[in-house]
Amino acid sequence: MRINRFIASGVVAAVAAAALTGCSSGGGNGDGNGKITVVGAENEYSDVAAQIGGKYVSASAVMSDPNTDPHTFEASASVARELSSAQLVIQNGVGYDDFMAKLEKASPNSDRKVITAQTLLGLPDSTRNPHLWYDPKTMPAVAAEIATDLEKLDPAHKTTFAQNLRTFDDSLHTWTSALASFKSAHGGTPVAVTEPVADYALEAAGVDIKTPWSLQAAIMNDTDPSPQQSAAQDSLFTSKQVKVFLYNQQVTDSITAHYLSLAHANGVPVVGVYETMPTGYTYQRWMEAELAALAKAVTDGTSTEKL
C-alpha cells in the first residue's frame, strides 16, 4: 500500500531515536496514574479501546488527524517513544500500517500486547483492500480481543471491561441494522468511487460499485490509472451510469478533482468518506454518519462532501 512508501524515512529516524533513548525491554506500569496505556495505529482503533476500557485506560492514536492525507504520514521519534510505553497496541495490518512493527521492534517490550485486525479476521497478506474498519465484522472481533487483553492487564476490572464490551456490541446494531435496511430498499444502486476506502461497507449495503478495481487500486497505490481505466470511469459520469460518487475526502489530487468536476457537471451527488475518524465522532457514529450521507445522496440527491 502506498502509505508505506512515504513513511520509510520517518521510521528510520524513529528507530534510531528509540535506540538512543534506551527503550526498555521490560513491562510498563501504565501512564503513571494507574491506567493501562493503549496506542492505536489509527484513531478508530484507539476509540474502541477507550470505549471498552473506560476510565481504566489511557488511549491515544498514532494517526488521528482527519484533515491530512494518511498516506503521507511519517513516523517520528515521539511516536517511537509513545510506543515504547504502550502496554496494548492495536493496528490494522494488511500492509496499511507496517511501520508499527518496525517501531515495536525498536522499543521491545516482552509484556506488551499487540492486536492486529488482519490476524483476528484470518486474512492473508494478499488481501487487496486494507481498509478493514469499514467491514462490519472487524470491530466486534477487535473489541472482544481488546476486552480480553485488558482483563489480563487489569484483572480487578474484568467485570467492567466485559460490560463495556456488551454495550459496545449493542451500539453497533444501529449501524448494521441501517446497512440491512439500505440493502433492502436500495440494493443494487450503482456508485462510482476513487479508492476502495469504504468498499467493505458499500458491499454490506448492497450497492453496485461500478468503478473497476484496477482503477481503485491504481489510485490507492498512488499510480496513474491507464487511459482505458480513466475512460471507463469517465463514462460512468457522462453516461449517467451511477447515482452517487464517493471519494476519499482526505486524499485530493488532480485525478480526484477531475472526477469531482464530472460528478458536479452531470448531477451526480457526492459523498466524502474518510480513512481517519473525523473529530467529534465515535467509531459507531462515524459509520452511521457515512451511511446516512449515502442514503441522502440516493434518496434526494443531496451531497455530503465533508462530515
mmCIF file with all atom_site columns, N, CA and C in Angstrom, residues 172-217:
data_model
loop_
_atom_site.group_PDB
_atom_site.id
_atom_site.type_symbol
_atom_site.label_atom_id
_atom_site.label_alt_id
_atom_site.label_comp_id
_atom_site.label_asym_id
_atom_site.label_entity_id
_atom_site.label_seq_id
_atom_site.pdbx_PDB_ins_code
_atom_site.Cartn_x
_atom_site.Cartn_y
_atom_site.Cartn_z
_atom_site.occupancy
_atom_site.B_iso_or_equiv
_atom_site.pdbx_formal_charge
_atom_site.auth_seq_id
_atom_site.auth_comp_id
_atom_site.auth_asym_id
_atom_site.auth_atom_id
_atom_site.pdbx_PDB_model_num
ATOM 1   N N  . LEU A 1 172 ? -23.429 -1.184 18.084  1.00 0.00 ? 172 LEU A N  1
ATOM 2   C CA . LEU A 1 172 ? -23.173 -1.390 16.664  1.00 0.00 ? 172 LEU A CA 1
ATOM 3   C C  . LEU A 1 172 ? -24.429 -1.789 15.894  1.00 0.00 ? 172 LEU A C  1
ATOM 4   N N  . HIS A 1 173 ? -25.461 -2.223 16.603  1.00 0.00 ? 173 HIS A N  1
ATOM 5   C CA . HIS A 1 173 ? -26.673 -2.696 15.939  1.00 0.00 ? 173 HIS A CA 1
ATOM 6   C C  . HIS A 1 173 ? -27.349 -1.599 15.122  1.00 0.00 ? 173 HIS A C  1
ATOM 7   N N  . THR A 1 174 ? -27.219 -0.348 15.570  1.00 0.00 ? 174 THR A N  1
ATOM 8   C CA . THR A 1 174 ? -27.829 0.754  14.816  1.00 0.00 ? 174 THR A CA 1
ATOM 9   C C  . THR A 1 174 ? -27.244 0.812  13.407  1.00 0.00 ? 174 THR A C  1
ATOM 10  N N  . TRP A 1 175 ? -25.931 0.698  13.317  1.00 0.00 ? 175 TRP A N  1
ATOM 11  C CA . TRP A 1 175 ? -25.258 0.739  12.015  1.00 0.00 ? 175 TRP A CA 1
ATOM 12  C C  . TRP A 1 175 ? -25.573 -0.498 11.186  1.00 0.00 ? 175 TRP A C  1
ATOM 13  N N  . THR A 1 176 ? -25.428 -1.673 11.770  1.00 0.00 ? 176 THR A N  1
ATOM 14  C CA . THR A 1 176 ? -25.647 -2.895 10.992  1.00 0.00 ? 176 THR A CA 1
ATOM 15  C C  . THR A 1 176 ? -27.106 -3.037 10.567  1.00 0.00 ? 176 THR A C  1
ATOM 16  N N  . SER A 1 177 ? -28.024 -2.574 11.406  1.00 0.00 ? 177 SER A N  1
ATOM 17  C CA . SER A 1 177 ? -29.439 -2.597 11.016  1.00 0.00 ? 177 SER A CA 1
ATOM 18  C C  . SER A 1 177 ? -29.697 -1.622 9.872   1.00 0.00 ? 177 SER A C  1
ATOM 19  N N  . ALA A 1 178 ? -29.039 -0.465 9.931   1.00 0.00 ? 178 ALA A N  1
ATOM 20  C CA . ALA A 1 178 ? -29.191 0.523  8.861   1.00 0.00 ? 178 ALA A CA 1
ATOM 21  C C  . ALA A 1 178 ? -28.609 0.003  7.549   1.00 0.00 ? 178 ALA A C  1
ATOM 22  N N  . LEU A 1 179 ? -27.507 -0.739 7.630   1.00 0.00 ? 179 LEU A N  1
ATOM 23  C CA . LEU A 1 179 ? -26.941 -1.348 6.429   1.00 0.00 ? 179 LEU A CA 1
ATOM 24  C C  . LEU A 1 179 ? -27.934 -2.328 5.803   1.00 0.00 ? 179 LEU A C  1
ATOM 25  N N  . ALA A 1 180 ? -28.551 -3.142 6.658   1.00 0.00 ? 180 ALA A N  1
ATOM 26  C CA . ALA A 1 180 ? -29.525 -4.118 6.156   1.00 0.00 ? 180 ALA A CA 1
ATOM 27  C C  . ALA A 1 180 ? -30.732 -3.419 5.550   1.00 0.00 ? 180 ALA A C  1
ATOM 28  N N  . SER A 1 181 ? -31.189 -2.346 6.192   1.00 0.00 ? 181 SER A N  1
ATOM 29  C CA . SER A 1 181 ? -32.341 -1.604 5.677   1.00 0.00 ? 181 SER A CA 1
ATOM 30  C C  . SER A 1 181 ? -32.018 -0.946 4.345   1.00 0.00 ? 181 SER A C  1
ATOM 31  N N  . PHE A 1 182 ? -30.804 -0.382 4.257   1.00 0.00 ? 182 PHE A N  1
ATOM 32  C CA . PHE A 1 182 ? -30.410 0.243  2.996   1.00 0.00 ? 182 PHE A CA 1
ATOM 33  C C  . PHE A 1 182 ? -30.351 -0.802 1.892   1.00 0.00 ? 182 PHE A C  1
ATOM 34  N N  . LYS A 1 183 ? -29.798 -1.958 2.200   1.00 0.00 ? 183 LYS A N  1
ATOM 35  C CA . LYS A 1 183 ? -29.688 -3.026 1.207   1.00 0.00 ? 183 LYS A CA 1
ATOM 36  C C  . LYS A 1 183 ? -31.058 -3.466 0.732   1.00 0.00 ? 183 LYS A C  1
ATOM 37  N N  . SER A 1 184 ? -32.007 -3.545 1.664   1.00 0.00 ? 184 SER A N  1
ATOM 38  C CA . SER A 1 184 ? -33.358 -3.951 1.307   1.00 0.00 ? 184 SER A CA 1
ATOM 39  C C  . SER A 1 184 ? -34.040 -2.923 0.409   1.00 0.00 ? 184 SER A C  1
ATOM 40  N N  . ALA A 1 185 ? -33.819 -1.641 0.733   1.00 0.00 ? 185 ALA A N  1
ATOM 41  C CA . ALA A 1 185 ? -34.507 -0.578 -0.003  1.00 0.00 ? 185 ALA A CA 1
ATOM 42  C C  . ALA A 1 185 ? -33.773 -0.139 -1.263  1.00 0.00 ? 185 ALA A C  1
ATOM 43  N N  . HIS A 1 186 ? -32.439 -0.183 -1.224  1.00 0.00 ? 186 HIS A N  1
ATOM 44  C CA . HIS A 1 186 ? -31.661 0.404  -2.324  1.00 0.00 ? 186 HIS A CA 1
ATOM 45  C C  . HIS A 1 186 ? -30.569 -0.529 -2.845  1.00 0.00 ? 186 HIS A C  1
ATOM 46  N N  . GLY A 1 187 ? -30.681 -1.809 -2.559  1.00 0.00 ? 187 GLY A N  1
ATOM 47  C CA . GLY A 1 187 ? -29.684 -2.750 -3.047  1.00 0.00 ? 187 GLY A CA 1
ATOM 48  C C  . GLY A 1 187 ? -29.536 -2.683 -4.560  1.00 0.00 ? 187 GLY A C  1
ATOM 49  N N  . GLY A 1 188 ? -28.298 -2.745 -5.019  1.00 0.00 ? 188 GLY A N  1
ATOM 50  C CA . GLY A 1 188 ? -28.044 -2.658 -6.458  1.00 0.00 ? 188 GLY A CA 1
ATOM 51  C C  . GLY A 1 188 ? -27.817 -1.252 -6.964  1.00 0.00 ? 188 GLY A C  1
ATOM 52  N N  . THR A 1 189 ? -27.901 -0.246 -6.078  1.00 0.00 ? 189 THR A N  1
ATOM 53  C CA . THR A 1 189 ? -27.649 1.130  -6.502  1.00 0.00 ? 189 THR A CA 1
ATOM 54  C C  . THR A 1 189 ? -26.244 1.254  -7.077  1.00 0.00 ? 189 THR A C  1
ATOM 55  N N  . PRO A 1 190 ? -26.095 1.750  -8.298  1.00 0.00 ? 190 PRO A N  1
ATOM 56  C CA . PRO A 1 190 ? -24.771 1.873  -8.907  1.00 0.00 ? 190 PRO A CA 1
ATOM 57  C C  . PRO A 1 190 ? -24.038 3.112  -8.391  1.00 0.00 ? 190 PRO A C  1
ATOM 58  N N  . VAL A 1 191 ? -22.783 2.934  -7.991  1.00 0.00 ? 191 VAL A N  1
ATOM 59  C CA . VAL A 1 191 ? -21.985 4.052  -7.493  1.00 0.00 ? 191 VAL A CA 1
ATOM 60  C C  . VAL A 1 191 ? -20.605 3.998  -8.124  1.00 0.00 ? 191 VAL A C  1
ATOM 61  N N  . ALA A 1 192 ? -19.931 5.155  -8.113  1.00 0.00 ? 192 ALA A N  1
ATOM 62  C CA . ALA A 1 192 ? -18.535 5.245  -8.520  1.00 0.00 ? 192 ALA A CA 1
ATOM 63  C C  . ALA A 1 192 ? -17.722 5.660  -7.305  1.00 0.00 ? 192 ALA A C  1
ATOM 64  N N  . VAL A 1 193 ? -16.457 5.253  -7.275  1.00 0.00 ? 193 VAL A N  1
ATOM 65  C CA . VAL A 1 193 ? -15.563 5.603  -6.167  1.00 0.00 ? 193 VAL A CA 1
ATOM 66  C C  . VAL A 1 193 ? -14.201 5.978  -6.754  1.00 0.00 ? 193 VAL A C  1
ATOM 67  N N  . THR A 1 194 ? -13.342 6.513  -5.898  1.00 0.00 ? 194 THR A N  1
ATOM 68  C CA . THR A 1 194 ? -11.941 6.695  -6.295  1.00 0.00 ? 194 THR A CA 1
ATOM 69  C C  . THR A 1 194 ? -11.149 5.507  -5.766  1.00 0.00 ? 194 THR A C  1
ATOM 70  N N  . GLU A 1 195 ? -10.987 5.460  -4.470  1.00 0.00 ? 195 GLU A N  1
ATOM 71  C CA . GLU A 1 195 ? -10.262 4.365  -3.821  1.00 0.00 ? 195 GLU A CA 1
ATOM 72  C C  . GLU A 1 195 ? -11.255 3.432  -3.127  1.00 0.00 ? 195 GLU A C  1
ATOM 73  N N  . PRO A 1 196 ? -10.793 2.248  -2.714  1.00 0.00 ? 196 PRO A N  1
ATOM 74  C CA . PRO A 1 196 ? -11.693 1.310  -2.037  1.00 0.00 ? 196 PRO A CA 1
ATOM 75  C C  . PRO A 1 196 ? -11.815 1.586  -0.541  1.00 0.00 ? 196 PRO A C  1
ATOM 76  N N  . VAL A 1 197 ? -11.816 2.858  -0.150  1.00 0.00 ? 197 VAL A N  1
ATOM 77  C CA . VAL A 1 197 ? -11.830 3.202  1.270   1.00 0.00 ? 197 VAL A CA 1
ATOM 78  C C  . VAL A 1 197 ? -13.041 2.597  1.970   1.00 0.00 ? 197 VAL A C  1
ATOM 79  N N  . ALA A 1 198 ? -14.234 2.854  1.458   1.00 0.00 ? 198 ALA A N  1
ATOM 80  C CA . ALA A 1 198 ? -15.465 2.397  2.112   1.00 0.00 ? 198 ALA A CA 1
ATOM 81  C C  . ALA A 1 198 ? -16.069 1.170  1.446   1.00 0.00 ? 198 ALA A C  1
ATOM 82  N N  . ASP A 1 199 ? -15.310 0.497  0.603   1.00 0.00 ? 199 ASP A N  1
ATOM 83  C CA . ASP A 1 199 ? -15.878 -0.604 -0.185  1.00 0.00 ? 199 ASP A CA 1
ATOM 84  C C  . ASP A 1 199 ? -16.522 -1.697 0.668   1.00 0.00 ? 199 ASP A C  1
ATOM 85  N N  . TYR A 1 200 ? -15.903 -2.042 1.799   1.00 0.00 ? 200 TYR A N  1
ATOM 86  C CA . TYR A 1 200 ? -16.483 -3.105 2.629   1.00 0.00 ? 200 TYR A CA 1
ATOM 87  C C  . TYR A 1 200 ? -17.892 -2.728 3.099   1.00 0.00 ? 200 TYR A C  1
ATOM 88  N N  . ALA A 1 201 ? -18.060 -1.486 3.536   1.00 0.00 ? 201 ALA A N  1
ATOM 89  C CA . ALA A 1 201 ? -19.381 -1.038 3.988   1.00 0.00 ? 201 ALA A CA 1
ATOM 90  C C  . ALA A 1 201 ? -20.348 -0.934 2.808   1.00 0.00 ? 201 ALA A C  1
ATOM 91  N N  . LEU A 1 202 ? -19.851 -0.474 1.659   1.00 0.00 ? 202 LEU A N  1
ATOM 92  C CA . LEU A 1 202 ? -20.707 -0.379 0.482   1.00 0.00 ? 202 LEU A CA 1
ATOM 93  C C  . LEU A 1 202 ? -21.201 -1.756 0.057   1.00 0.00 ? 202 LEU A C  1
ATOM 94  N N  . GLU A 1 203 ? -20.317 -2.734 0.125   1.00 0.00 ? 203 GLU A N  1
ATOM 95  C CA . GLU A 1 203 ? -20.719 -4.098 -0.219  1.00 0.00 ? 203 GLU A CA 1
ATOM 96  C C  . GLU A 1 203 ? -21.756 -4.620 0.770   1.00 0.00 ? 203 GLU A C  1
ATOM 97  N N  . ALA A 1 204 ? -21.573 -4.308 2.048   1.00 0.00 ? 204 ALA A N  1
ATOM 98  C CA . ALA A 1 204 ? -22.545 -4.732 3.054   1.00 0.00 ? 204 ALA A CA 1
ATOM 99  C C  . ALA A 1 204 ? -23.888 -4.057 2.832   1.00 0.00 ? 204 ALA A C  1
ATOM 100 N N  . ALA A 1 205 ? -23.873 -2.837 2.267   1.00 0.00 ? 205 ALA A N  1
ATOM 101 C CA . ALA A 1 205 ? -25.106 -2.104 1.976   1.00 0.00 ? 205 ALA A CA 1
ATOM 102 C C  . ALA A 1 205 ? -25.733 -2.540 0.661   1.00 0.00 ? 205 ALA A C  1
ATOM 103 N N  . GLY A 1 206 ? -25.059 -3.423 -0.056  1.00 0.00 ? 206 GLY A N  1
ATOM 104 C CA . GLY A 1 206 ? -25.634 -3.978 -1.278  1.00 0.00 ? 206 GLY A CA 1
ATOM 105 C C  . GLY A 1 206 ? -25.529 -3.112 -2.506  1.00 0.00 ? 206 GLY A C  1
ATOM 106 N N  . VAL A 1 207 ? -24.669 -2.091 -2.479  1.00 0.00 ? 207 VAL A N  1
ATOM 107 C CA . VAL A 1 207 ? -24.568 -1.238 -3.664  1.00 0.00 ? 207 VAL A CA 1
ATOM 108 C C  . VAL A 1 207 ? -23.693 -1.908 -4.719  1.00 0.00 ? 207 VAL A C  1
ATOM 109 N N  . ASP A 1 208 ? -23.812 -1.433 -5.934  1.00 0.00 ? 208 ASP A N  1
ATOM 110 C CA . ASP A 1 208 ? -23.063 -1.960 -7.063  1.00 0.00 ? 208 ASP A CA 1
ATOM 111 C C  . ASP A 1 208 ? -21.932 -0.980 -7.381  1.00 0.00 ? 208 ASP A C  1
ATOM 112 N N  . ILE A 1 209 ? -20.700 -1.337 -7.016  1.00 0.00 ? 209 ILE A N  1
ATOM 113 C CA . ILE A 1 209 ? -19.555 -0.463 -7.249  1.00 0.00 ? 209 ILE A CA 1
ATOM 114 C C  . ILE A 1 209 ? -19.110 -0.628 -8.702  1.00 0.00 ? 209 ILE A C  1
ATOM 115 N N  . LYS A 1 210 ? -19.375 0.379  -9.499  1.00 0.00 ? 210 LYS A N  1
ATOM 116 C CA . LYS A 1 210 ? -19.107 0.300  -10.937 1.00 0.00 ? 210 LYS A CA 1
ATOM 117 C C  . LYS A 1 210 ? -17.649 0.605  -11.299 1.00 0.00 ? 210 LYS A C  1
ATOM 118 N N  . THR A 1 211 ? -16.946 1.331  -10.468 1.00 0.00 ? 211 THR A N  1
ATOM 119 C CA . THR A 1 211 ? -15.560 1.661  -10.763 1.00 0.00 ? 211 THR A CA 1
ATOM 120 C C  . THR A 1 211 ? -14.713 0.393  -10.816 1.00 0.00 ? 211 THR A C  1
ATOM 121 N N  . PRO A 1 212 ? -13.971 0.189  -11.888 1.00 0.00 ? 212 PRO A N  1
ATOM 122 C CA . PRO A 1 212 ? -13.134 -1.012 -11.982 1.00 0.00 ? 212 PRO A CA 1
ATOM 123 C C  . PRO A 1 212 ? -12.136 -1.084 -10.827 1.00 0.00 ? 212 PRO A C  1
ATOM 124 N N  . TRP A 1 213 ? -11.925 -2.304 -10.319 1.00 0.00 ? 213 TRP A N  1
ATOM 125 C CA . TRP A 1 213 ? -10.968 -2.451 -9.224  1.00 0.00 ? 213 TRP A CA 1
ATOM 126 C C  . TRP A 1 213 ? -9.582  -1.965 -9.643  1.00 0.00 ? 213 TRP A C  1
ATOM 127 N N  . SER A 1 214 ? -9.213  -2.184 -10.878 1.00 0.00 ? 214 SER A N  1
ATOM 128 C CA . SER A 1 214 ? -7.885  -1.784 -11.343 1.00 0.00 ? 214 SER A CA 1
ATOM 129 C C  . SER A 1 214 ? -7.663  -0.286 -11.169 1.00 0.00 ? 214 SER A C  1
ATOM 130 N N  . LEU A 1 215 ? -8.699  0.518  -11.382 1.00 0.00 ? 215 LEU A N  1
ATOM 131 C CA . LEU A 1 215 ? -8.571  1.962  -11.196 1.00 0.00 ? 215 LEU A CA 1
ATOM 132 C C  . LEU A 1 215 ? -8.509  2.299  -9.708  1.00 0.00 ? 215 LEU A C  1
ATOM 133 N N  . GLN A 1 216 ? -9.340  1.656  -8.908  1.00 0.00 ? 216 GLN A N  1
ATOM 134 C CA . GLN A 1 216 ? -9.286  1.892  -7.463  1.00 0.00 ? 216 GLN A CA 1
ATOM 135 C C  . GLN A 1 216 ? -7.902  1.577  -6.916  1.00 0.00 ? 216 GLN A C  1
ATOM 136 N N  . ALA A 1 217 ? -7.345  0.450  -7.331  1.00 0.00 ? 217 ALA A N  1
ATOM 137 C CA . ALA A 1 217 ? -6.035  0.036  -6.843  1.00 0.00 ? 217 ALA A CA 1
ATOM 138 C C  . ALA A 1 217 ? -4.947  1.000  -7.294  1.00 0.00 ? 217 ALA A C  1
#
